[in-house]
């Protein structure tokens, strides 16, 4: 027997981070690896990707998402330019992502990301761009905004009228822009209230300390000072917040996108999801670096994190977890109306789910129980296979065969 439910939305993805799965947990000598080992690997891959390899990779990633039951994705995209920082002709990287999503048949909101400086020192001083970071940066807000405006037409061309690909915006973090640049971005955003705006926020304590040193404010308070906290803003991670931060995010109706499996993998910590929800924030879910691509695992990972953090069960009901995965994700990406007909069918009599109350399947089912995935009325995947693209594992095999430099 199967149960048809509204389809989950992946509100935060870095497609190329999928290459890190299972490759950052030990150093060259076999010793356990820390965050810096992960970062080193991430920058190596970011430096190696081309538009061609990005399209192959993203097609595999989005196909894997589709068979797992994710039907829409917010791609937090900052790998814009060639390795020397020069612009690709006609948005080659962004077009590659759009073609990948169209091939996989899922909805894509490309969150084109503004990234202007190399970070902040512990004392709050701006850092120059590193070698790989040249691929991320546009120089200044005006150049980013100009590229963003021309990107609208390019994505519409790739979408071809299907209504599956749209454009949003993001600020990488408050380490990647200075206060003056943030003010310009706030002015730009105020003129485009319909555009979803995302930002990495308070993922690590060191980020909070550097922003405090640079601006005398926490990251959330700095956003609020520029009137950027609102119902159109999604703060990603929001792991290390003060009570004041929680109140600001809640009172403004902002969305917080939590990525529990990634936050666990990186050792980031467990964010205050229940407190944020109680304060008025909307909680959505994302898979970030794709440690696993399984919306059902992501749902219960948030509840499990709450139980581990507080020692209490039932912090989020199964119904609330479904809301985070579906309605809040749609709201975060601005696709609520468009995605209303996207559904998945779950096997409620598998060895994992048999005997479960149907309303509690988020606590027992996995992507292996997704037997059909429908987007905009079209079945795109089921039983672990994509209707058009086949087994996603074969897509990854083809990627590595054509691009051994990514192994």
C-alpha positions as a Markdown table, in Angstrom:
| # | Residue | x | y | z |
|---|---|---|---|---|
| 1 | Unk | 0.0 | 0.0 | 0.0 |
| 2 | Unk | 1.1 | 3.6 | -0.5 |
| 3 | Unk | 0.3 | 6.9 | 1.0 |
| 4 | Unk | 0.4 | 10.1 | -1.1 |
| 5 | Unk | 1.7 | 13.2 | 0.6 |
| 6 | Unk | 2.9 | 16.7 | -0.4 |
| 7 | Unk | 6.4 | 16.7 | -1.6 |
| 8 | Unk | 9.4 | 18.0 | 0.4 |
| 9 | Unk | 11.4 | 21.1 | -0.6 |
| 10 | Unk | 15.1 | 21.3 | -0.2 |
| 11 | Unk | 15.7 | 24.9 | 0.8 |
| 12 | Unk | 19.5 | 24.8 | 0.9 |
| 13 | Unk | 21.9 | 23.1 | -1.4 |
| 14 | Unk | 25.5 | 23.4 | -2.6 |
| 15 | Unk | 25.4 | 20.9 | -5.5 |
| 16 | Unk | 29.2 | 20.6 | -5.8 |
| 17 | Unk | 29.6 | 19.7 | -2.1 |
| 18 | Unk | 28.1 | 16.3 | -3.0 |
| 19 | Unk | 31.7 | 15.4 | -4.1 |
| 20 | Unk | 32.8 | 15.6 | -0.4 |
| 21 | Unk | 30.6 | 12.7 | 0.7 |
| 22 | Unk | 32.8 | 10.1 | 2.4 |
| 23 | Unk | 36.0 | 11.9 | 1.6 |
| 24 | Unk | 36.8 | 14.2 | 4.5 |
| 25 | Unk | 36.7 | 12.1 | 7.6 |
| 26 | Unk | 40.4 | 11.2 | 7.8 |
| 27 | Unk | 43.7 | 12.9 | 7.0 |
| 28 | Unk | 46.5 | 11.5 | 4.8 |
| 29 | Unk | 47.8 | 9.6 | 7.8 |
| 30 | Unk | 44.5 | 8.1 | 8.6 |
| 31 | Unk | 43.9 | 10.3 | 11.7 |
| 32 | Unk | 40.5 | 11.8 | 12.2 |
| 33 | Unk | 40.1 | 15.0 | 10.2 |
| 34 | Unk | 38.9 | 18.3 | 11.5 |
| 35 | Unk | 36.9 | 21.1 | 9.8 |
| 36 | Unk | 40.0 | 22.4 | 8.0 |
| 37 | Unk | 40.5 | 19.1 | 6.2 |
| 38 | Unk | 36.9 | 19.4 | 5.0 |
| 39 | Unk | 37.6 | 23.0 | 3.9 |
| 40 | Unk | 40.8 | 22.1 | 2.1 |
| 41 | Unk | 38.9 | 19.4 | 0.1 |
| 42 | Unk | 36.0 | 21.8 | -0.7 |
| 43 | Unk | 38.3 | 24.5 | -2.0 |
| 44 | Unk | 40.2 | 21.9 | -4.2 |
| 45 | Unk | 37.0 | 20.8 | -5.8 |
| 46 | Unk | 35.7 | 24.4 | -6.2 |
| 47 | Unk | 38.9 | 25.2 | -8.1 |
| 48 | Unk | 38.6 | 22.2 | -10.4 |
| 49 | Unk | 35.0 | 22.5 | -11.7 |
| 50 | Unk | 34.1 | 23.7 | -15.2 |
| 51 | Unk | 30.7 | 24.4 | -16.6 |
| 52 | Unk | 30.7 | 21.0 | -18.3 |
| 53 | Unk | 31.6 | 19.1 | -15.2 |
| 54 | Unk | 29.2 | 21.2 | -13.1 |
| 55 | Unk | 26.4 | 20.2 | -15.4 |
| 56 | Unk | 27.2 | 16.5 | -15.2 |
| 57 | Unk | 27.6 | 16.7 | -11.4 |
| 58 | Unk | 24.4 | 18.7 | -10.8 |
| 59 | Unk | 22.4 | 16.5 | -13.0 |
| 60 | Unk | 23.4 | 13.5 | -10.9 |
| 61 | Unk | 22.8 | 15.4 | -7.7 |
| 62 | Unk | 19.4 | 16.6 | -8.7 |
| 63 | Unk | 18.4 | 13.1 | -10.0 |
| 64 | Unk | 19.5 | 11.7 | -6.6 |
| 65 | Unk | 17.3 | 14.3 | -4.9 |
| 66 | Unk | 14.4 | 13.4 | -7.2 |
| 67 | Unk | 14.5 | 9.7 | -6.4 |
| 68 | Unk | 14.8 | 10.5 | -2.7 |
| 69 | Unk | 11.6 | 12.6 | -2.8 |
| 70 | Unk | 12.9 | 16.2 | -2.9 |
| 71 | Unk | 11.0 | 18.0 | -5.7 |
| 72 | Unk | 12.4 | 21.5 | -5.4 |
| 73 | Unk | 15.7 | 22.9 | -4.5 |
| 74 | Unk | 17.2 | 26.2 | -3.5 |
| 75 | Unk | 20.7 | 26.2 | -4.9 |
| 76 | Unk | 22.9 | 28.5 | -2.9 |
| 77 | Unk | 25.3 | 29.2 | -5.8 |
| 78 | Unk | 28.6 | 31.2 | -5.6 |
| 79 | Unk | 30.9 | 29.4 | -8.1 |
| 80 | Unk | 30.3 | 32.0 | -10.8 |
| 81 | Unk | 33.5 | 32.6 | -12.6 |
| 82 | Unk | 36.6 | 31.0 | -14.2 |
| 83 | Unk | 39.5 | 30.1 | -12.0 |
| 84 | Unk | 41.2 | 33.4 | -12.7 |
| 85 | Unk | 38.1 | 35.3 | -11.7 |
| 86 | Unk | 37.1 | 36.2 | -15.3 |
| 87 | Unk | 33.4 | 36.0 | -16.1 |
| 88 | Unk | 32.3 | 33.1 | -18.2 |
| 89 | Unk | 30.5 | 34.1 | -21.4 |
| 90 | Unk | 26.7 | 34.2 | -20.9 |
| 91 | Unk | 26.4 | 32.7 | -17.4 |
| 92 | Unk | 27.9 | 29.4 | -18.3 |
| 93 | Unk | 27.9 | 28.0 | -14.7 |
| 94 | Unk | 24.3 | 29.2 | -13.9 |
| 95 | Unk | 23.0 | 27.8 | -17.2 |
| 96 | Unk | 24.6 | 24.5 | -16.4 |
| 97 | Unk | 22.7 | 24.3 | -13.1 |
| 98 | Unk | 19.5 | 25.2 | -14.8 |
| 99 | Unk | 19.9 | 22.5 | -17.5 |
| 100 | Unk | 20.7 | 20.0 | -14.8 |
| 101 | Unk | 17.5 | 20.8 | -13.0 |
| 102 | Unk | 15.4 | 20.6 | -16.2 |
| 103 | Unk | 17.0 | 17.3 | -17.0 |
| 104 | Unk | 16.1 | 16.0 | -13.5 |
| 105 | Unk | 12.6 | 17.5 | -13.7 |
| 106 | Unk | 12.8 | 19.3 | -10.3 |
| 107 | Unk | 12.1 | 22.9 | -9.5 |
| 108 | Unk | 15.2 | 25.1 | -9.1 |
| 109 | Unk | 15.4 | 28.4 | -7.4 |
| 110 | Unk | 18.9 | 29.6 | -8.2 |
| 111 | Unk | 20.0 | 31.7 | -5.2 |
| 112 | Unk | 22.7 | 33.7 | -6.9 |
| 113 | Unk | 25.1 | 34.7 | -4.2 |
| 114 | Unk | 27.0 | 37.9 | -3.5 |
| 115 | Unk | 30.5 | 37.2 | -2.2 |
| 116 | Unk | 32.9 | 40.2 | -2.1 |
| 117 | Unk | 35.7 | 39.6 | 0.4 |
| 118 | Unk | 37.7 | 36.7 | 1.7 |
| 119 | Unk | 36.3 | 36.8 | 5.2 |
| 120 | Unk | 37.1 | 38.4 | 8.5 |
| 121 | Unk | 40.1 | 38.0 | 10.8 |
| 122 | Unk | 39.4 | 37.2 | 14.5 |
| 123 | Unk | 39.8 | 40.9 | 15.2 |
| 124 | Unk | 37.2 | 41.8 | 12.6 |
| 125 | Unk | 39.5 | 43.0 | 9.8 |
| 126 | Unk | 38.4 | 42.3 | 6.2 |
| 127 | Unk | 40.6 | 39.6 | 4.5 |
| 128 | Unk | 41.5 | 39.6 | 0.8 |
| 129 | Unk | 40.1 | 37.0 | -1.5 |
| 130 | Unk | 42.0 | 33.7 | -1.6 |
| 131 | Unk | 42.9 | 32.1 | -4.9 |
| 132 | Unk | 39.8 | 30.0 | -5.2 |
| 133 | Unk | 37.6 | 32.7 | -3.9 |
| 134 | Unk | 38.2 | 34.7 | -7.0 |
| 135 | Unk | 35.7 | 32.4 | -8.7 |
| 136 | Unk | 33.1 | 33.6 | -6.2 |
| 137 | Unk | 33.5 | 37.4 | -6.3 |
| 138 | Unk | 32.0 | 40.1 | -8.6 |
| 139 | Unk | 34.1 | 43.0 | -7.3 |
| 140 | Unk | 31.4 | 45.1 | -5.8 |
| 141 | Unk | 27.6 | 45.1 | -5.2 |
| 142 | Unk | 26.9 | 47.0 | -8.4 |
| 143 | Unk | 28.7 | 44.4 | -10.5 |
| 144 | Unk | 26.9 | 41.5 | -8.8 |
| 145 | Unk | 23.6 | 43.3 | -9.2 |
| 146 | Unk | 24.3 | 43.8 | -12.9 |
| 147 | Unk | 25.1 | 40.2 | -13.4 |
| 148 | Unk | 22.1 | 39.1 | -11.4 |
| 149 | Unk | 19.8 | 41.2 | -13.6 |
| 150 | Unk | 21.1 | 39.7 | -16.8 |
| 151 | Unk | 20.9 | 36.3 | -15.3 |
| 152 | Unk | 17.1 | 36.5 | -15.2 |
| 153 | Unk | 16.8 | 36.3 | -19.0 |
| 154 | Unk | 19.4 | 33.5 | -19.2 |
| 155 | Unk | 17.5 | 31.3 | -16.8 |
| 156 | Unk | 14.2 | 32.0 | -18.4 |
| 157 | Unk | 15.7 | 30.8 | -21.7 |
| 158 | Unk | 16.9 | 27.6 | -20.1 |
| 159 | Unk | 13.5 | 27.1 | -18.4 |
| 160 | Unk | 11.8 | 27.3 | -21.8 |
| 161 | Unk | 8.4 | 28.2 | -20.3 |
| 162 | Unk | 8.2 | 25.1 | -18.1 |
| 163 | Unk | 7.9 | 27.2 | -14.9 |
| 164 | Unk | 10.5 | 25.0 | -13.1 |
| 165 | Unk | 13.5 | 27.4 | -12.9 |
| 166 | Unk | 13.5 | 30.8 | -11.2 |
| 167 | Unk | 16.0 | 33.2 | -9.7 |
| 168 | Unk | 16.5 | 34.2 | -6.1 |
| 169 | Unk | 19.4 | 35.9 | -4.3 |
| 170 | Unk | 21.8 | 35.4 | -1.4 |
| 171 | Unk | 24.5 | 37.0 | 0.6 |
| 172 | Unk | 27.1 | 34.4 | 1.3 |
| 173 | Unk | 27.6 | 35.5 | 4.9 |
| 174 | Unk | 28.4 | 38.6 | 7.0 |
| 175 | Unk | 32.0 | 37.6 | 6.7 |
| 176 | Unk | 31.9 | 38.0 | 2.9 |
| 177 | Unk | 30.6 | 41.6 | 2.7 |
| 178 | Unk | 31.4 | 44.7 | 4.7 |
| 179 | Unk | 28.9 | 47.0 | 6.3 |
| 180 | Unk | 28.8 | 49.5 | 3.4 |
| 181 | Unk | 28.3 | 46.7 | 0.9 |
| 182 | Unk | 25.5 | 45.3 | 3.1 |
| 183 | Unk | 23.8 | 48.7 | 3.1 |
| 184 | Unk | 23.9 | 48.6 | -0.7 |
| 185 | Unk | 22.5 | 45.1 | -0.8 |
| 186 | Unk | 19.7 | 46.2 | 1.5 |
| 187 | Unk | 18.7 | 49.0 | -0.8 |
| 188 | Unk | 18.8 | 46.5 | -3.7 |
| 189 | Unk | 16.6 | 44.0 | -1.9 |
| 190 | Unk | 14.1 | 46.7 | -0.8 |
| 191 | Unk | 13.4 | 47.4 | -4.4 |
| 192 | Unk | 12.7 | 43.7 | -5.1 |
| 193 | Unk | 10.5 | 42.4 | -2.2 |
| 194 | Unk | 9.3 | 39.5 | -4.2 |
| 195 | Unk | 12.8 | 38.0 | -4.6 |
| 196 | Unk | 13.7 | 35.4 | -1.9 |
| 197 | Unk | 16.9 | 36.3 | -0.1 |
| 198 | Unk | 19.1 | 33.8 | 1.8 |
| 199 | Unk | 22.2 | 34.2 | 4.0 |
| 200 | Unk | 24.4 | 31.9 | 6.0 |
| 201 | Unk | 24.0 | 33.0 | 9.6 |
| 202 | Unk | 25.8 | 32.2 | 12.8 |
| 203 | Unk | 26.9 | 28.7 | 11.7 |
| 204 | Unk | 30.0 | 28.8 | 14.0 |
| 205 | Unk | 31.0 | 30.8 | 17.1 |
| 206 | Unk | 34.1 | 32.1 | 15.4 |
| 207 | Unk | 31.8 | 33.8 | 12.8 |
| 208 | Unk | 29.8 | 35.5 | 15.5 |
| 209 | Unk | 33.0 | 36.7 | 17.3 |
| 210 | Unk | 34.5 | 38.1 | 14.1 |
| 211 | Unk | 31.3 | 39.9 | 13.1 |
| 212 | Unk | 30.9 | 41.3 | 16.6 |
| 213 | Unk | 34.5 | 42.6 | 16.5 |
| 214 | Unk | 34.0 | 44.2 | 13.1 |
| 215 | Unk | 30.6 | 45.8 | 13.6 |
| 216 | Unk | 29.8 | 45.7 | 17.3 |
| 217 | Unk | 26.7 | 43.6 | 16.6 |
| 218 | Unk | 25.8 | 39.9 | 16.3 |
| 219 | Unk | 25.1 | 38.7 | 12.7 |
| 220 | Unk | 21.3 | 38.7 | 13.3 |
| 221 | Unk | 21.4 | 42.2 | 14.8 |
| 222 | Unk | 23.5 | 43.5 | 11.9 |
| 223 | Unk | 21.0 | 42.2 | 9.4 |
| 224 | Unk | 18.2 | 43.8 | 11.5 |
| 225 | Unk | 20.0 | 47.1 | 11.6 |
| 226 | Unk | 19.8 | 47.1 | 7.8 |
| 227 | Unk | 16.1 | 46.1 | 7.8 |
| 228 | Unk | 16.9 | 42.8 | 6.2 |
| 229 | Unk | 15.2 | 40.5 | 8.6 |
| 230 | Unk | 11.7 | 39.9 | 7.3 |
| 231 | Unk | 9.4 | 37.2 | 6.0 |
| 232 | Unk | 11.3 | 37.1 | 2.7 |
| 233 | Unk | 14.6 | 36.4 | 4.4 |
| 234 | Unk | 15.9 | 32.9 | 5.1 |
| 235 | Unk | 18.8 | 32.5 | 7.6 |
| 236 | Unk | 20.7 | 29.3 | 6.9 |
| 237 | Unk | 21.9 | 27.3 | 10.0 |
| 238 | Unk | 21.4 | 29.9 | 12.7 |
| 239 | Unk | 23.1 | 27.5 | 15.1 |
| 240 | Unk | 24.7 | 29.8 | 17.6 |
| 241 | Unk | 22.2 | 32.5 | 18.6 |
| 242 | Unk | 21.6 | 34.6 | 21.6 |
| 243 | Unk | 18.2 | 35.1 | 23.1 |
| 244 | Unk | 18.1 | 38.5 | 21.5 |
| 245 | Unk | 18.9 | 37.0 | 18.1 |
| 246 | Unk | 16.1 | 34.5 | 18.5 |
| 247 | Unk | 13.7 | 37.2 | 19.3 |
| 248 | Unk | 14.7 | 39.3 | 16.3 |
| 249 | Unk | 14.3 | 36.4 | 13.9 |
| 250 | Unk | 11.0 | 35.4 | 15.4 |
| 251 | Unk | 9.4 | 38.9 | 15.6 |
| 252 | Unk | 10.3 | 39.6 | 12.0 |
| 253 | Unk | 8.8 | 36.3 | 10.8 |
| 254 | Unk | 12.1 | 35.3 | 9.2 |
| 255 | Unk | 12.7 | 31.7 | 8.0 |
| 256 | Unk | 15.5 | 29.6 | 9.5 |
| 257 | Unk | 16.8 | 26.8 | 7.2 |
| 258 | Unk | 18.3 | 24.1 | 9.3 |
| 259 | Unk | 20.4 | 21.3 | 7.7 |
| 260 | Unk | 20.7 | 18.8 | 10.5 |
| 261 | Unk | 22.7 | 16.1 | 8.8 |
| 262 | Unk | 25.3 | 18.6 | 7.5 |
| 263 | Unk | 25.4 | 20.4 | 10.9 |
| 264 | Unk | 26.1 | 17.1 | 12.5 |
| 265 | Unk | 28.7 | 16.1 | 10.0 |
| 266 | Unk | 30.7 | 19.3 | 10.3 |
| 267 | Unk | 30.4 | 19.4 | 14.1 |
| 268 | Unk | 28.6 | 22.8 | 13.9 |
| 269 | Unk | 26.3 | 22.1 | 16.8 |
| 270 | Unk | 22.5 | 21.9 | 17.3 |
| 271 | Unk | 20.6 | 25.0 | 16.7 |
| 272 | Unk | 17.7 | 26.3 | 18.9 |
| 273 | Unk | 14.9 | 25.1 | 16.5 |
| 274 | Unk | 12.1 | 24.9 | 19.1 |
| 275 | Unk | 12.9 | 28.3 | 20.6 |
| 276 | Unk | 13.0 | 29.9 | 17.1 |
| 277 | Unk | 9.6 | 28.4 | 16.2 |
| 278 | Unk | 8.1 | 29.5 | 19.5 |
| 279 | Unk | 9.4 | 33.0 | 18.9 |
| 280 | Unk | 7.6 | 33.1 | 15.5 |
| 281 | Unk | 10.3 | 32.1 | 13.0 |
| 282 | Unk | 9.4 | 29.6 | 10.3 |
| 283 | Unk | 11.7 | 26.5 | 10.2 |
| 284 | Unk | 12.6 | 24.9 | 6.9 |
| 285 | Unk | 15.0 | 22.2 | 6.0 |
| 286 | Unk | 17.9 | 21.7 | 3.6 |
| 287 | Unk | 20.5 | 19.1 | 2.8 |
| 288 | Unk | 23.4 | 21.6 | 2.3 |
| 289 | Unk | 26.5 | 19.4 | 1.5 |
| 290 | Unk | 24.4 | 16.3 | 0.9 |
| 291 | Unk | 25.9 | 14.0 | 3.5 |
| 292 | Unk | 22.7 | 12.1 | 2.8 |
| 293 | Unk | 20.0 | 13.0 | 0.3 |
| 294 | Unk | 16.9 | 11.9 | 2.2 |
| 295 | Unk | 14.2 | 14.3 | 3.2 |
| 296 | Unk | 12.7 | 11.9 | 5.7 |
| 297 | Unk | 16.0 | 11.5 | 7.5 |
| 298 | Unk | 16.5 | 15.2 | 7.5 |
| 299 | Unk | 13.1 | 15.7 | 9.1 |
| 300 | Unk | 13.7 | 13.4 | 12.0 |
| 301 | Unk | 17.3 | 14.5 | 12.4 |
| 302 | Unk | 15.9 | 17.8 | 13.5 |
| 303 | Unk | 13.7 | 16.2 | 16.1 |
| 304 | Unk | 16.5 | 13.9 | 17.2 |
| 305 | Unk | 18.8 | 16.9 | 17.6 |
| 306 | Unk | 16.2 | 18.6 | 19.8 |
| 307 | Unk | 15.9 | 15.4 | 21.9 |
| 308 | Unk | 19.7 | 15.2 | 22.3 |
| 309 | Unk | 20.0 | 18.9 | 23.1 |
| 310 | Unk | 17.2 | 19.0 | 25.7 |
| 311 | Unk | 16.7 | 15.5 | 26.9 |
| 312 | Unk | 13.0 | 15.7 | 26.0 |
| 313 | Unk | 10.9 | 14.0 | 23.3 |
| 314 | Unk | 8.2 | 15.5 | 21.1 |
| 315 | Unk | 9.8 | 18.8 | 20.5 |
| 316 | Unk | 8.4 | 18.8 | 17.0 |
| 317 | Unk | 5.5 | 16.6 | 16.1 |
| 318 | Unk | 5.5 | 14.6 | 12.9 |
| 319 | Unk | 3.0 | 17.1 | 11.5 |
| 320 | Unk | 5.3 | 20.0 | 12.4 |
| 321 | Unk | 8.2 | 18.2 | 10.7 |
| 322 | Unk | 6.1 | 17.8 | 7.5 |
| 323 | Unk | 5.4 | 21.5 | 7.7 |
| 324 | Unk | 9.1 | 22.3 | 7.9 |
| 325 | Unk | 9.9 | 20.1 | 4.9 |
| 326 | Unk | 7.0 | 21.2 | 2.7 |
| 327 | Unk | 5.2 | 24.5 | 3.5 |
| 328 | Unk | 8.1 | 26.3 | 5.1 |
| 329 | Unk | 10.4 | 25.2 | 2.3 |
| 330 | Unk | 8.1 | 26.5 | -0.3 |
| 331 | Unk | 7.7 | 29.8 | 1.5 |
| 332 | Unk | 11.5 | 30.1 | 1.8 |
| 333 | Unk | 12.0 | 29.7 | -1.9 |
| 334 | Unk | 8.9 | 31.7 | -3.0 |
| 335 | Unk | 7.3 | 28.7 | -4.8 |
| 336 | Unk | 4.2 | 28.1 | -2.7 |
| 337 | Unk | 1.6 | 28.3 | -5.4 |
| 338 | Unk | 3.7 | 26.7 | -8.1 |
| 339 | Unk | 4.6 | 23.6 | -6.1 |
| 340 | Unk | 1.1 | 22.8 | -4.8 |
| 341 | Unk | 0.7 | 19.8 | -7.2 |
| 342 | Unk | 4.0 | 18.2 | -6.3 |
| 343 | Unk | 3.6 | 14.9 | -4.4 |
| 344 | Unk | 5.4 | 11.8 | -3.4 |
| 345 | Unk | 4.0 | 8.3 | -2.7 |
| 346 | Unk | 5.4 | 6.4 | 0.3 |
| 347 | Unk | 5.3 | 2.7 | 0.9 |
| 348 | Unk | 3.7 | 2.3 | 4.2 |
| 349 | Unk | 4.1 | -1.4 | 4.5 |
| 350 | Unk | 7.9 | -1.9 | 4.0 |
| 351 | Unk | 10.1 | -3.4 | 6.6 |
| 352 | Unk | 10.8 | 0.1 | 7.9 |
| 353 | Unk | 7.2 | 1.4 | 7.9 |
| 354 | Unk | 4.9 | -1.5 | 8.5 |
| 355 | Unk | 2.9 | -1.0 | 11.6 |
| 356 | Unk | 3.6 | 2.8 | 11.7 |
| 357 | Unk | 0.8 | 5.2 | 12.2 |
| 358 | Unk | 0.5 | 6.9 | 8.8 |
| 359 | Unk | 0.8 | 10.3 | 10.5 |
| 360 | Unk | 4.1 | 9.3 | 12.0 |
| 361 | Unk | 5.9 | 8.1 | 8.8 |
| 362 | Unk | 8.4 | 11.0 | 9.1 |
| 363 | Unk | 9.8 | 9.1 | 12.1 |
| 364 | Unk | 10.2 | 5.7 | 10.4 |
| 365 | Unk | 10.3 | 6.0 | 6.6 |
| 366 | Unk | 13.4 | 6.7 | 4.5 |
| 367 | Unk | 14.0 | 7.6 | 0.8 |
| 368 | Unk | 14.0 | 3.8 | 0.1 |
| 369 | Unk | 10.2 | 4.0 | 0.8 |
| 370 | Unk | 9.6 | 6.6 | -1.9 |
| 371 | Unk | 7.8 | 4.7 | -4.7 |
| 372 | Unk | 6.7 | 7.6 | -6.9 |
| 373 | Unk | 7.6 | 11.3 | -7.3 |
| 374 | Unk | 5.5 | 13.7 | -9.2 |
| 375 | Unk | 6.4 | 17.3 | -10.2 |
| 376 | Unk | 3.9 | 19.6 | -12.0 |
| 377 | Unk | 1.7 | 16.6 | -12.7 |
| 378 | Unk | 4.5 | 14.5 | -14.3 |
| 379 | Unk | 6.0 | 11.4 | -12.6 |
| 380 | Unk | 9.7 | 11.9 | -12.6 |
| 381 | Unk | 11.0 | 9.1 | -10.4 |
| 382 | Unk | 10.1 | 6.1 | -8.3 |
| 383 | Unk | 11.6 | 3.1 | -6.6 |
| 384 | Unk | 15.1 | 4.5 | -6.7 |
| 385 | Unk | 15.2 | 5.2 | -10.4 |
| 386 | Unk | 14.7 | 8.4 | -12.4 |
| 387 | Unk | 12.2 | 8.0 | -15.2 |
| 388 | Unk | 14.4 | 9.7 | -17.8 |
| 389 | Unk | 17.9 | 9.5 | -16.3 |
| 390 | Unk | 17.9 | 6.0 | -14.8 |
| 391 | Unk | 20.0 | 5.1 | -11.8 |
| 392 | Unk | 21.7 | 8.2 | -10.3 |
| 393 | Unk | 24.7 | 6.0 | -9.4 |
| 394 | Unk | 25.4 | 5.6 | -13.1 |
| 395 | Unk | 25.3 | 9.3 | -13.6 |
| 396 | Unk | 28.0 | 9.7 | -10.9 |
| 397 | Unk | 30.1 | 6.9 | -12.6 |
| 398 | Unk | 29.8 | 8.8 | -15.9 |
| 399 | Unk | 30.9 | 12.0 | -14.2 |
| 400 | Unk | 34.1 | 10.5 | -12.7 |
| 401 | Unk | 34.8 | 8.7 | -16.0 |
| 402 | Unk | 34.7 | 12.0 | -17.9 |
| 403 | Unk | 36.3 | 14.1 | -15.1 |
| 404 | Unk | 38.8 | 12.0 | -13.1 |
| 405 | Unk | 40.2 | 15.2 | -11.7 |
| 406 | Unk | 37.1 | 15.3 | -9.4 |
| 407 | Unk | 37.8 | 12.0 | -7.8 |
